[in-house]
Structures are given as structure tokens and as C-alpha cells.
Amino acid sequence: MADADTSAEFIARSLADPDAFWREEARLVHWERPFDQVCDTTHPPFARWFPGGRTNLCHNAVDRHAAATPDGAALSWVSTEVDQARDFTFAELLREVQSMAAALRELGVGQGDRVLLYLPMIPEAVFAMLACARLGAIHSVVFGGFASASLAARIDNATPTVIVSADAGSRGRRVIAYKPLLDEAIALAAHKPARVLLVDRGLAPAERVEGRDVDWAPLRARHARAEVPCAWVDATHPSYTLYTSGTTGRPKGVQRDTGGYAVALASSMAAIFGGRPGETFFCTSDIGWVVGHSYIVYGPLIAGMKTLMVEGLPTQPDGAIWWRLVEEHRVTVMFSSPTAIRVLKKQDPALLKRHDVSSLRALFLAGEPLDEPTARWISEGLGVPVIDNYWQTESGWPILTLLNGLGPVRPRLGSPGKAVYGYRALLLDEHTGEELVEPGRKGVLALGYPLPPGCLQTVWRDDARFVETYWRAVPGREVYSTFDWAVRDADGYFFILGRTDDVINVAGHRLGTREIEESVSGHPAIAEVAVVGVADALKGQVAVAFAVPRDAARVATPELAAALEAEVMKRVDDTLGAVARPARVRFVAALPKTRSGKLLRRAIQAVCEGRDPGDLTTIDDPGALAGVREAISR
Ligand code: PRX
């Protein structure tokens, strides 16, 4: 097959001569000053891409298109929550971004300063991200579904000069006030931002703090014609941090560069997604997640495409909304998640046939395992290839997938595909670090040094944690661990088999069980808790908490237990946010642990999923596992 050969050749070239390969790809980006070197590998495991080069993400995403095709469509925003829509050409987007940049500058934001964004899916979120990039400031978007304690931890880590937020978001047409959560988070945080820029949507009353809070509307009016030039920054200048969960309760600030990210995204838009300038890209994620950063905001705009941004559920007003938008906006490339498709699969199948979706060339799905029935259903329904792609917040763009931009591909059901160009994907024995080359052997998916452009530079303000967490995880080898189990077949297709750590994946949202445990155990009636991810037909996984009450009397009757369960769930809602709320809180007398006191989360998980818990020779009190079993059947 000619296309398979093209992909194989492309991939081989990227590994045989990475310098020449990435020098070529870097031509997709505008450089104010050319780079001196493709990749500086003098300090492994750190890699500096395109050192000496100077560029700007906003220039690449907006200005160069506003100059070439000012009337070209850049952003369409549709909200089925508040029944509004707004469209922006590249010239109009540039106007908005400059006003936002002028406002941020007036509030004291300069190059290298952090700006934390706590915003719903509104166009101002895109303006703010691009405005930060324009100024050389570092944005840190916190997902709107996170509540005050999560937000406070991120404020303290990012120490932002300014926070940009809004009065409220909306979900399922229910208004969610953001401002009280933000005020509480700032009260909890040790770091106090100097200013808060507030987008008032008129959805919820929001008190202003005198001297700190300022409204966007008057500032925008005042800066309606502001000209704010792009700050040309070094290729290695951080563009943003994005917090993600790991094994500890402390979220990690994944730090991304500027030049490498721009090149990786531009390259992926061409080789993987096959998006062309002037067309429409529709990514259904949220700007609070990495998929939103890369494929709602930067990727499509860098490629000169219109990005379609939607605030609303896939079933609102009905399950045909996304297909209606595909028809109306002539979407050519779409990106979503398996959970969203499973939600749509439960709707009337006629909805999938109501609209003309013939503009669509491919649907990409990522974030969690894609099951075969879901892949088959949507692929047949749309009549386009459905392309699974596997990656992480850390990588910023796909690690495993098929290169649909280079020619037609043949997805293999259940597999996210092969290693993407630039990535040296390895399967390793978790204990010995030995490389597993024979097909069908399960190992830890690791990546060789250096990681390609676009991947994390480090953990924000914590180089040691970057090295320790990612590069020392596999014994005896300095490789990057993805913390995912995988196998590879004889043709090089990978299959992902779940995480090696305590991270769970709920509806494509990555959550740390430790963070949820800390929130639950903060409830005064709870002595101890274990949170595990349990397989779920719709969401992939859900969190289930097993809690030991301080006083057994609190759960003596089913009514009392239900009341305490509701209290614990509310506590998680209030501290972490509803995304992290366990599906169930089950009460037990003791938790299964090893004799050295380590929680046996895997054994609990196995019992929940009706599997054999495996080797229990190290268990301290076998009765505790029986208690878990009993709690489930209750
Ligand atoms: O466990 C893998 C799973 O999601 C994790 C990364 O989540 P996050 O940092 O939120 O980034 C999502 C970017 C798409 C991975 O370590 N994961 C992601 N994609 C897939 C997947 N698991 C199976 N198949 C996928 N396609």
C-alpha cells in the first residue's frame, strides 16, 4: 500500500535523521530569528528544541493569517447553554486578542508572568490564552469543573499576577457560579494575585473586590483599537503550564515551550489530522484540558483553519447537535472522546442520519480506551474513518496514532495505532527495564530520549520532580515512562492496557486517586479511605471510595450510611469539583493493606470488577478484603 509506505518512510526519516527532519517541519512556522540548532541534548533528560530561534505562538496562530487572509474565518463559538453564537475572522480575532493583551498589560502582566485562567467555554478564554502568548506571559488554564481547593493549589504553584475568570459557566442549562469558588480559592491560597479580570456574562451575581477585581467589558471598550505587538520570545520560552494528576496528591505543572510546541502542532495538523487552511476543525474537548489547548486553540489556528468551539452538552438540545454543527460549519476534521460517542450511541440512531455530514473526512478520538463496538458504530454511522490516538498532557500531541494526513489509513479496532514520527516508543519490563521486542508481550510504554518537540520541558519550578517522576521510573534506564501498560502486535500496532500508577480516567478526564482520597479524608467523620477506578460501560472508569468511619454508629443503618455518603460526595464537589466526585462511597470497617501498611488498591479494584485479586501473600488482614466484597454486594 503506497500510503503505508509513505507513513513508514516519514517515520523512519524522523528517527534516522531527526535534525534534518525537524528542520524541515520547522518551516511550517514563522521564525522572527532562525534557530541556531535543531535540538540541544547536552543536558539529558532535558531537551531544548530550536535554541537561538525566536518566534511567537500568537503570531503563528493569528497575525500571519490576519495579514494573508484577514476575512478568513478563524473562530466560531456556539453555546447551546445560553443560545448564543459568535463568529470571528482572523482580522477580528486579532482585534480581540490585542484588546485583551492591552488589558492584561495594563493590569501589570509582562513577559514571563503567569496568568491563571479559570473560565468556561467562551471566546474570551481563547482571546486570553492568545493574549498571554502575545505578551510572552505564561498561561495556566484551570478546568472550570475544578472547585476551590484544587484551584487554590494551582494558584499557589503558578503564583499568577492576574487571574482571568467569569461570573459563571453553565452545564446542562444549569448556571454554575464561578466567582464564589474563585474568591474562596484566593482566600485559601497563600499567594494573592494582584488583579482579577472578570468577564461578566450576566448569568450570576458576582461581587467585586475593591481594588482587585476589574470588569472586562469597559477595559475592552477602552482598548478597542489598541495595538500590542507580539513579544518575540526564545523558542525555549515557556508558553504555558497545565496541571495534571500523578501518583501524589500534589498536581504537577506540565511546562511547555514555544517553538517546539508550534512546530509539533503545525506538523501534526498536516501529517496526522490532514487539516487544510480555510477548512473547519471541530474539537469537542474543553480548553481546561490539553486536548483543548492543542486542538481547540493553537493547532487549528496555526494551520490557518477555523476552529469551532462549543459550550454545551452533546445531547443538547438533542443528540444531533454535533452533526448539525458539522453540516452548518462544513467541518472537515473532528476530534472527540470515546465517552462522548458512547453517550450519543444511547440516543435515537436516526439522529445520526438527520444531517449532511459529507464534509467530514475523519473523526479522531482520544483520552481513554476506545472500545470496538463504539468505534464500529460511529465509523459506520458517519461513513468516515475513526482514528484513535493516544497521548498525554505531558506530550501535548499524539504519541500513538495513524498518519491520516499522509494518505488513507487502515485503523485496527482496539488499537490507537503505531508510534508517531519523532517518538522512540519502547516496551519495557517494569522490573528489569529489559526491552520487550517480541510481539504480544506486555510492558510499560516508555519513550526514548530526547522527546520530540512539543513535549513537556519540565515540571514547573521542579526540575527534580521531572527527572525523578518520569525518567527514573523504569529501573536501570533513563527513559520517559508514560505510566501506561501496553502490548504491540507483529505489525507495530500498540494496544493500551491501563495505567501502572494510581491515575484513573473518568470519561476521558485524568484524575489522581490520591487527590480524591485527601478530599474525602478531610471529612471529620472519615478515618481512612481508598479510592479506586472501576470499569464503567459509559465513562470507561468511575471512582469508587471505600471509607472507614471514625465511629461505626454513623453508618449503623442504611439511612445513616446514605446520609454520610451524600455528605462525603458534597465535600468532594466543594473542594475538588464535581468531576472528581466518586460514583459511590462504600463504608467498611478496615481497608486491605500490606503488612507494611500500603493500600492494596489493585486488589480492591479487582474485587469491584469481579476479577481475581491475584497474589495476596502480603495482605495484613484478609478480612478487610472480604469486607470490601460485602460492602459492594450490600
Ligand atoms: O492512560 C492514558 C489515557 O489517558 C492518559 C493521559 O491523559 P491526559 O493527560 O488527560 O491526556 C489526554 C490526551 C489525549 C494516558 O496516559 N489515554 C489517552 N489516550 C488514550 C488513552 N488510553 C487509551 N487509548 C487512548 N487513545
XYZ file of C-alpha atoms and ligand atoms in Angstrom:
660
model
C 0.000 0.000 0.000
C 1.521 3.276 -1.124
C 0.208 5.318 1.835
C 1.540 2.845 4.404
C 4.895 3.183 2.701
C 4.658 6.979 2.871
C 3.964 6.853 6.612
C 6.674 4.294 7.252
C 9.175 6.343 5.288
C 8.184 9.548 7.125
C 8.566 7.843 10.499
C 11.865 6.217 9.567
C 13.276 9.549 8.401
C 12.302 11.233 11.693
C 14.303 8.674 13.649
C 17.261 8.239 11.305
C 17.987 11.944 10.949
C 15.907 13.910 13.459
C 17.844 17.110 12.797
C 17.053 17.181 9.110
C 13.506 16.001 9.710
C 12.591 18.651 12.280
C 14.454 21.382 10.415
C 12.115 20.653 7.536
C 8.980 20.576 9.725
C 10.044 23.845 11.381
C 9.388 25.574 8.062
C 5.665 25.348 8.850
C 6.230 28.049 11.473
C 7.282 31.681 11.211
C 10.623 32.458 12.858
C 11.470 36.069 13.624
C 15.014 34.876 14.119
C 16.136 31.481 12.782
C 17.281 28.887 15.293
C 20.983 28.056 15.679
C 20.424 24.399 16.337
C 17.570 21.911 15.998
C 17.893 20.253 19.387
C 20.262 20.820 22.271
C 20.766 17.462 24.010
C 23.681 18.417 26.228
C 21.682 18.019 29.467
C 19.645 14.838 29.330
C 16.859 14.165 30.152
C 16.200 17.834 29.325
C 15.982 18.768 25.668
C 15.932 22.283 24.240
C 14.270 22.468 20.834
C 15.268 25.105 18.304
C 17.557 27.107 20.621
C 18.502 30.545 19.351
C 15.274 30.804 17.387
C 12.715 33.458 18.211
C 9.034 33.231 17.467
C 5.604 33.808 18.993
C 2.659 31.397 19.229
C 0.065 34.127 18.764
C 1.800 35.424 15.660
C 1.723 31.940 14.162
C -1.882 31.334 15.186
C -3.363 34.721 14.349
C -1.242 37.557 12.940
C 0.215 35.798 9.938
C -3.243 34.637 8.838
C -4.786 38.042 9.595
C -2.206 39.523 7.222
C -2.670 36.936 4.456
C -6.422 36.209 4.745
C -7.962 38.847 7.041
C -11.513 37.859 6.108
C -10.879 34.157 6.528
C -12.925 32.508 9.285
C -10.889 31.915 12.454
C -13.249 31.117 15.309
C -16.894 30.213 15.573
C -18.369 29.911 19.027
C -21.698 28.250 19.629
C -23.351 27.957 23.016
C -26.344 25.692 23.455
C -26.227 26.672 27.123
C -27.127 30.334 26.610
C -28.333 30.094 22.980
C -25.735 32.418 21.514
C -23.238 32.241 18.683
C -20.352 34.474 17.633
C -18.061 34.330 14.613
C -14.641 35.903 14.164
C -12.483 36.321 11.095
C -8.718 36.306 11.564
C -8.747 40.139 11.463
C -11.461 40.239 14.125
C -9.706 37.675 16.265
C -6.530 39.726 16.071
C -8.532 42.787 17.185
C -9.960 40.959 20.225
C -6.631 39.465 21.180
C -4.912 42.839 21.052
C -7.602 44.389 23.269
C -7.211 41.552 25.748
C -3.416 41.861 25.608
C -3.651 45.609 26.251
C -5.965 44.982 29.208
C -3.639 42.383 30.704
C -0.668 44.663 30.177
C -2.495 47.466 31.950
C -3.106 45.105 34.860
C 0.623 44.545 35.134
C 1.235 41.414 33.059
C 4.619 41.260 31.378
C 6.821 38.658 29.743
C 7.301 35.554 31.887
C 4.485 36.482 34.294
C 1.845 33.863 34.938
C -1.815 34.427 34.188
C -4.264 31.898 35.560
C -7.427 31.357 33.545
C -10.497 29.976 35.273
C -13.065 30.264 32.557
C -15.972 28.492 30.915
C -16.007 27.728 27.195
C -16.407 31.288 25.926
C -14.447 33.134 23.207
C -12.769 35.315 25.840
C -10.929 32.192 27.024
C -9.325 31.896 23.583
C -8.578 35.636 23.491
C -6.922 35.418 26.901
C -4.752 32.430 26.006
C -3.609 34.068 22.777
C -3.119 37.427 24.518
C -0.789 35.770 27.028
C 1.173 34.158 24.221
C 1.317 37.548 22.519
C 2.841 39.183 25.601
C 5.191 36.290 26.321
C 3.248 35.673 29.539
C 2.680 32.092 30.695
C -0.929 30.979 30.910
C -2.218 28.345 33.220
C -5.753 27.286 32.439
C -7.618 25.566 35.262
C -10.572 23.453 34.154
C -13.860 25.106 35.140
C -15.091 21.870 36.701
C -12.490 22.153 39.465
C -13.507 23.742 42.755
C -11.798 25.941 45.323
C -9.216 23.619 46.921
C -7.936 22.395 43.542
C -7.876 25.940 42.279
C -6.065 27.216 45.382
C -3.307 24.600 44.989
C -2.801 25.705 41.385
C -2.795 29.399 42.337
C -0.074 28.719 44.882
C 2.003 26.777 42.396
C 1.644 29.169 39.468
C 1.731 32.392 41.567
C -0.143 34.355 38.895
C -0.021 38.133 38.567
C -3.560 38.159 37.218
C -6.450 35.698 37.191
C -8.960 35.881 34.356
C -12.361 34.481 35.248
C -16.082 34.906 34.678
C -19.238 35.261 36.697
C -20.408 31.794 35.716
C -20.388 28.789 33.472
C -23.347 26.650 32.560
C -23.807 22.922 32.231
C -26.987 21.278 31.071
C -28.533 24.765 31.241
C -27.781 24.984 34.953
C -25.753 28.043 35.882
C -22.580 27.298 37.820
C -21.318 30.404 39.593
C -17.514 30.636 39.250
C -16.858 33.814 41.187
C -17.643 32.478 44.704
C -15.399 29.459 44.008
C -12.639 31.772 42.839
C -12.981 34.093 45.849
C -12.831 31.092 48.177
C -9.795 29.716 46.358
C -7.969 33.038 46.641
C -8.850 33.132 50.351
C -7.411 29.612 50.768
C -4.274 30.293 48.732
C -1.122 31.744 50.260
C -0.383 33.641 47.046
C -2.725 36.537 46.312
C -2.993 37.660 42.687
C -2.810 41.438 42.329
C -5.776 41.641 39.970
C -8.744 39.601 38.762
C -10.136 40.305 35.300
C -13.779 39.333 35.198
C -15.885 38.505 32.155
C -19.448 39.286 33.182
C -21.829 37.119 31.167
C -24.816 38.293 33.165
C -25.501 34.772 34.368
C -24.862 35.069 38.104
C -24.337 37.886 40.587
C -20.619 38.343 41.237
C -19.285 40.566 43.970
C -16.279 42.682 43.032
C -13.392 43.030 45.444
C -12.478 46.704 45.547
C -9.055 47.434 44.077
C -8.557 43.857 42.888
C -11.387 42.931 40.519
C -11.905 44.668 37.196
C -14.507 44.100 34.507
C -13.545 43.068 31.008
C -16.257 45.000 29.121
C -15.104 48.560 29.987
C -11.468 47.594 29.555
C -12.225 46.098 26.155
C -14.020 49.281 25.134
C -11.098 51.383 26.279
C -8.641 49.206 24.358
C -10.859 48.728 21.318
C -8.154 49.948 18.965
C -5.081 49.010 20.963
C -2.044 47.811 19.068
C 0.057 45.401 21.035
C 2.948 43.904 19.104
C 3.886 40.258 19.589
C 6.770 39.783 22.014
C 9.346 37.733 20.137
C 10.426 35.114 22.616
C 13.075 32.420 22.583
C 11.900 29.105 21.200
C 12.522 27.651 24.652
C 10.479 30.319 26.476
C 7.600 28.653 28.382
C 4.235 29.254 26.741
C 2.079 27.651 29.389
C 1.735 25.321 32.310
C -1.103 22.878 32.637
C -1.721 20.921 35.814
C -2.202 17.206 35.701
C -2.568 14.396 38.197
C 0.007 11.836 39.126
C 0.722 9.464 41.951
C 0.892 12.066 44.698
C -1.890 14.384 45.790
C 0.099 17.378 44.503
C -0.741 18.220 40.886
C 2.168 18.704 38.514
C 2.533 21.796 36.363
C 3.415 20.439 32.945
C 5.545 23.148 31.338
C 5.527 23.603 27.573
C 7.914 25.630 25.408
C 7.037 27.918 22.495
C 8.981 26.970 19.350
C 8.904 23.200 19.729
C 5.183 23.279 20.504
C 4.409 25.437 17.469
C 6.349 23.087 15.199
C 4.830 19.908 16.673
C 1.291 21.265 16.337
C 1.779 22.589 12.817
C 3.306 19.289 11.800
C 0.545 17.225 13.432
C -2.170 19.276 11.749
C -0.693 18.323 8.386
C 0.600 14.779 8.837
C -1.845 13.369 11.389
C -5.073 15.329 11.099
C -4.868 16.294 7.445
C -6.398 19.723 8.114
C -6.121 22.350 5.382
C -6.187 26.160 5.634
C -9.660 27.604 5.152
C -11.392 24.474 6.435
C -13.112 23.962 9.794
C -11.745 21.870 12.654
C -14.144 20.840 15.412
C -12.726 19.614 18.700
C -15.299 18.879 21.397
C -12.914 18.955 24.366
C -12.619 21.812 26.876
C -9.924 24.488 26.989
C -9.152 23.276 30.530
C -7.584 20.084 29.165
C -4.569 19.510 26.963
C -6.709 18.440 24.012
C -8.393 21.845 24.152
C -5.065 23.685 24.295
C -3.641 21.841 21.315
C -6.692 21.208 19.151
C -9.322 23.810 20.028
C -6.944 26.749 20.246
C -3.412 26.510 18.910
C -3.314 23.644 16.375
C -6.194 24.600 14.062
C -5.339 28.321 14.157
C -1.658 27.707 13.452
C -2.816 25.647 10.458
C -4.975 28.556 9.245
C -8.197 26.669 9.902
C -11.366 27.885 11.533
C -11.826 26.352 14.959
C -15.359 25.585 16.103
C -15.784 25.969 19.846
C -18.921 24.711 21.551
C -20.270 25.362 25.011
C -22.853 22.700 25.707
C -23.572 19.022 26.070
C -23.587 16.662 23.060
C -27.249 15.896 23.776
C -28.476 19.464 23.994
C -30.969 20.362 22.581
C -30.792 16.836 21.209
C -28.272 14.179 20.200
C -27.994 15.594 16.670
C -26.430 18.905 17.728
C -22.854 17.991 16.788
C -23.933 16.665 13.383
C -25.976 19.805 12.809
C -22.851 21.866 13.549
C -20.760 19.685 11.235
C -23.251 20.405 8.469
C -23.578 24.139 9.185
C -19.839 24.765 9.521
C -18.711 22.288 6.860
C -16.427 20.609 9.392
C -13.745 18.521 7.697
C -11.882 17.169 10.716
C -13.461 16.386 14.059
C -11.885 15.411 17.380
C -13.794 13.980 20.336
C -13.650 11.341 23.064
C -14.925 7.765 23.297
C -17.199 8.651 26.231
C -18.950 11.354 24.212
C -19.566 8.881 21.408
C -20.894 6.293 23.876
C -23.309 8.926 25.167
C -24.520 9.580 21.611
C -24.798 5.857 20.913
C -27.552 5.681 23.521
C -29.634 8.184 21.552
C -32.053 7.517 18.714
C -29.905 6.235 15.777
C -31.967 8.386 13.394
C -30.254 11.472 14.845
C -27.016 10.448 13.191
C -28.745 10.452 9.800
C -30.595 13.738 10.102
C -27.797 15.968 8.805
C -25.487 16.076 5.837
C -22.083 15.263 7.293
C -20.433 14.639 3.936
C -17.887 17.431 4.547
C -16.263 15.284 7.242
C -13.126 13.359 6.276
C -12.202 11.786 9.616
C -13.133 11.604 13.270
C -10.301 11.448 15.803
C -10.924 10.100 19.298
C -8.562 10.269 22.256
C -8.196 10.400 26.005
C -9.237 6.889 27.034
C -9.504 3.416 25.542
C -11.778 3.222 22.511
C -13.859 0.052 22.584
C -14.582 -1.785 19.354
C -18.416 -1.543 19.363
C -18.231 2.237 19.795
C -15.591 2.615 17.085
C -17.583 0.465 14.666
C -20.898 2.197 15.404
C -19.647 5.701 14.781
C -17.451 4.808 11.832
C -20.337 3.094 10.046
C -22.773 5.822 11.027
C -20.618 8.647 9.690
C -19.021 6.744 6.848
C -15.572 8.126 7.677
C -12.516 6.577 9.291
C -12.452 6.827 13.067
C -8.899 7.316 14.229
C -7.932 6.546 17.788
C -4.958 8.497 19.113
C -3.097 8.023 22.344
C -1.202 10.764 24.155
C -0.902 12.677 27.411
C -0.927 16.162 28.906
C 2.838 15.758 29.040
C 3.283 15.076 25.313
C 0.957 17.811 24.033
C 0.247 15.933 20.785
C -0.282 12.309 19.728
C 2.257 9.627 20.680
C 0.468 6.723 19.009
C -1.882 7.040 16.041
C -2.020 6.688 12.251
C -0.846 9.397 9.893
C -4.116 10.203 8.167
C -2.714 13.383 6.675
C -0.233 11.450 4.564
C -2.820 9.218 2.901
C -5.649 6.821 3.742
C -5.011 4.687 6.800
C -6.330 1.341 7.994
C -7.288 1.596 11.664
C -7.120 -1.653 13.585
C -10.004 -1.918 16.047
C -8.920 -1.599 19.647
C -5.541 -0.088 18.783
C -4.600 3.603 18.793
C -2.099 2.753 16.058
C 1.656 2.920 15.740
C 4.323 5.153 17.231
C 4.120 8.643 15.750
C 7.178 10.081 13.970
C 9.695 11.612 16.348
C 8.800 9.282 19.231
C 11.071 6.385 20.113
C 8.425 4.149 21.679
C 9.681 1.219 23.748
C 8.004 -1.530 25.720
C 9.946 -2.355 28.854
C 9.843 -4.921 31.607
C 8.773 -2.986 34.715
C 11.255 -4.775 37.000
C 14.348 -5.222 34.852
C 13.962 -2.441 32.302
C 14.628 -5.044 29.602
C 13.212 -4.098 26.209
C 10.386 -6.368 25.079
C 10.679 -6.721 21.340
C 8.676 -9.862 20.645
C 5.053 -9.155 19.690
C 2.370 -9.664 22.327
C 4.452 -9.008 25.435
C 3.004 -6.636 27.992
C 5.281 -3.899 29.239
C 5.480 -0.305 30.360
C 5.221 2.061 27.422
C 8.282 4.292 27.522
C 9.819 6.899 25.236
C 13.490 7.271 24.455
C 15.484 10.473 24.848
C 15.055 13.100 23.553
C 11.310 13.518 23.498
C 10.246 15.151 20.225
C 9.322 18.852 20.065
C 6.084 19.874 21.788
C 6.515 17.589 24.800
C 6.894 18.917 28.338
C 10.142 20.757 29.074
C 9.985 20.090 32.792
C 7.634 20.254 35.756
C 7.062 23.926 36.575
C 9.604 25.034 39.175
C 10.532 21.441 39.886
C 13.222 20.018 37.617
C 13.981 17.336 40.210
C 10.409 16.104 40.116
C 10.508 15.984 36.314
C 13.617 13.801 36.397
C 12.523 11.617 39.315
C 8.928 11.081 38.240
C 9.306 10.477 34.551
C 12.897 9.467 33.874
C 13.735 7.244 36.861
C 10.563 5.157 36.862
C 11.988 2.204 34.920
C 14.965 0.587 36.649
C 18.323 0.943 35.012
C 17.208 3.083 32.094
C 16.906 6.779 31.521
C 13.697 6.714 29.501
C 10.441 8.619 29.852
C 7.712 6.496 31.418
C 4.153 7.055 30.220
C 2.851 5.035 33.202
C 0.695 3.048 30.791
C 0.807 -0.690 30.159
C 0.813 -1.697 26.516
C 1.432 -4.523 24.074
C 2.477 -4.326 20.445
C 1.500 -6.722 17.671
C 3.748 -8.033 14.909
C 2.869 -5.078 12.651
C 3.783 -2.416 15.195
C 0.221 -1.569 16.333
C 0.027 -0.833 20.047
C -2.785 -1.692 22.459
C -3.074 0.262 25.724
C -3.892 -1.819 28.805
C -4.337 0.769 31.573
C -2.195 2.808 33.940
C 0.678 1.496 36.013
C 0.079 4.148 38.702
C -2.855 5.466 40.746
C -4.238 7.647 37.999
C -7.769 6.898 36.827
C -9.591 8.017 33.727
C -13.213 9.063 34.115
C -14.929 9.992 30.860
C -11.535 10.876 29.404
C -10.701 13.089 32.405
C -7.473 12.174 34.126
C -7.828 12.157 37.905
C -5.457 11.218 40.703
C -6.982 8.863 43.260
C -4.739 10.424 45.934
C -6.283 13.845 45.459
C -9.762 12.385 45.860
C -8.633 10.443 48.938
C -7.270 13.627 50.518
C -10.561 15.376 49.925
C -12.640 12.510 51.372
C -10.436 12.053 54.413
C -10.845 15.761 55.133
C -14.407 14.959 56.198
C -14.409 14.888 60.009
C -16.365 11.608 60.169
C -13.896 9.694 57.969
C -10.869 7.957 59.455
C -9.394 6.396 56.329
C -10.203 5.987 52.673
C -9.113 4.244 49.487
C -10.290 5.418 46.082
C -10.101 3.136 43.075
C -11.131 3.348 39.426
C -13.777 0.802 38.492
C -14.713 -0.170 34.931
C -17.875 1.543 33.712
C -19.755 0.907 30.484
C -20.315 4.596 29.748
C -17.453 6.550 31.323
C -14.699 3.967 30.896
C -13.980 4.189 34.615
C -15.642 5.728 37.643
C -14.116 6.498 41.040
C -15.386 4.425 43.958
C -14.388 5.305 47.518
C -14.083 2.809 50.363
C -14.150 4.722 53.621
C -13.671 3.725 57.242
C -15.866 5.896 59.504
C -14.354 7.147 62.769
C -17.485 5.997 64.541
C -19.312 2.942 63.214
C -22.548 4.353 64.628
C -22.519 6.940 61.819
C -23.272 4.153 59.300
C -25.289 1.831 61.536
C -28.395 1.929 59.330
C -28.743 2.201 55.531
C -30.308 5.660 56.004
C -27.392 6.924 58.085
C -24.886 5.474 55.615
C -26.684 7.139 52.703
C -26.632 10.476 54.531
C -22.899 10.244 55.208
C -22.266 9.156 51.620
C -24.062 12.285 50.396
C -22.016 14.457 52.778
C -18.751 12.979 51.553
C -19.744 13.498 47.930
C -20.635 17.103 48.667
C -17.257 17.609 50.261
C -15.532 16.381 47.084
C -17.781 18.640 44.984
C -16.894 21.631 47.143
C -13.165 21.054 47.343
C -12.134 19.355 44.087
C -15.206 19.801 41.917
C -17.944 17.538 40.595
C -15.597 15.928 38.034
C -13.804 14.196 40.893
C -16.912 13.068 42.799
C -16.874 9.297 43.454
C -19.786 7.399 41.927
C -20.201 5.611 45.263
C -18.836 5.905 48.769
C -18.919 2.492 50.469
C -18.298 2.120 54.173
C -16.069 -0.630 55.519
C -14.561 -1.483 58.922
C -10.990 -1.717 57.595
C -9.044 -1.287 54.360
C -6.968 -4.065 52.829
C -3.288 -3.240 53.263
C 0.056 -4.967 53.076
C 1.896 -5.726 56.305
C 3.984 -2.642 55.672
C 0.808 -0.547 55.540
C 0.495 0.023 51.785
C -3.052 0.207 50.493
C -3.904 -2.675 48.177
C -5.773 -0.541 45.659
C -5.358 -3.066 42.834
C -6.917 -5.833 44.918
C -9.869 -3.588 45.808
C -10.263 -2.648 42.173
C -10.169 -6.300 41.075
C -12.865 -7.214 43.595
C -15.020 -4.312 42.384
C -14.708 -5.507 38.815
C -15.413 -9.131 39.776
C -11.884 -10.215 38.933
C -9.448 -12.378 40.850
C -7.474 -10.054 43.181
C -4.288 -12.020 42.434
C -1.399 -12.566 44.793
C -2.437 -11.693 48.356
C 0.532 -13.101 50.241
C 1.457 -9.683 51.585
C -2.027 -8.817 52.870
C -2.168 -7.969 56.543
C -5.839 -8.667 57.262
C -7.665 -10.842 54.698
C -10.929 -9.964 56.457
C -10.612 -6.411 55.122
C -10.930 -7.589 51.531
C -13.935 -9.699 52.489
C -15.397 -6.518 53.996
C -14.924 -4.733 50.659
C -16.684 -7.593 48.881
C -19.550 -7.398 51.334
C -19.829 -3.615 51.017
C -20.210 -3.942 47.242
C -22.935 -6.560 47.469
C -24.841 -4.558 50.091
O -3.777 6.389 30.267
C -3.674 7.069 29.040
C -5.030 7.643 28.667
O -5.055 8.962 29.198
C -3.785 9.283 29.780
C -3.426 10.716 29.506
O -4.459 11.571 29.912
P -4.297 13.140 29.754
O -3.031 13.561 30.389
O -5.562 13.732 30.236
O -4.123 13.402 28.217
C -5.106 13.080 27.271
C -4.618 13.437 25.898
C -5.409 12.751 24.812
C -2.819 8.303 29.176
O -1.666 8.128 29.984
N -5.234 7.708 27.213
C -5.126 8.793 26.427
N -5.446 8.486 25.156
C -5.748 7.172 25.133
C -5.604 6.667 26.444
N -5.810 5.368 26.727
C -6.177 4.556 25.722
N -6.337 4.971 24.439
C -6.142 6.263 24.096
N -6.314 6.665 22.838
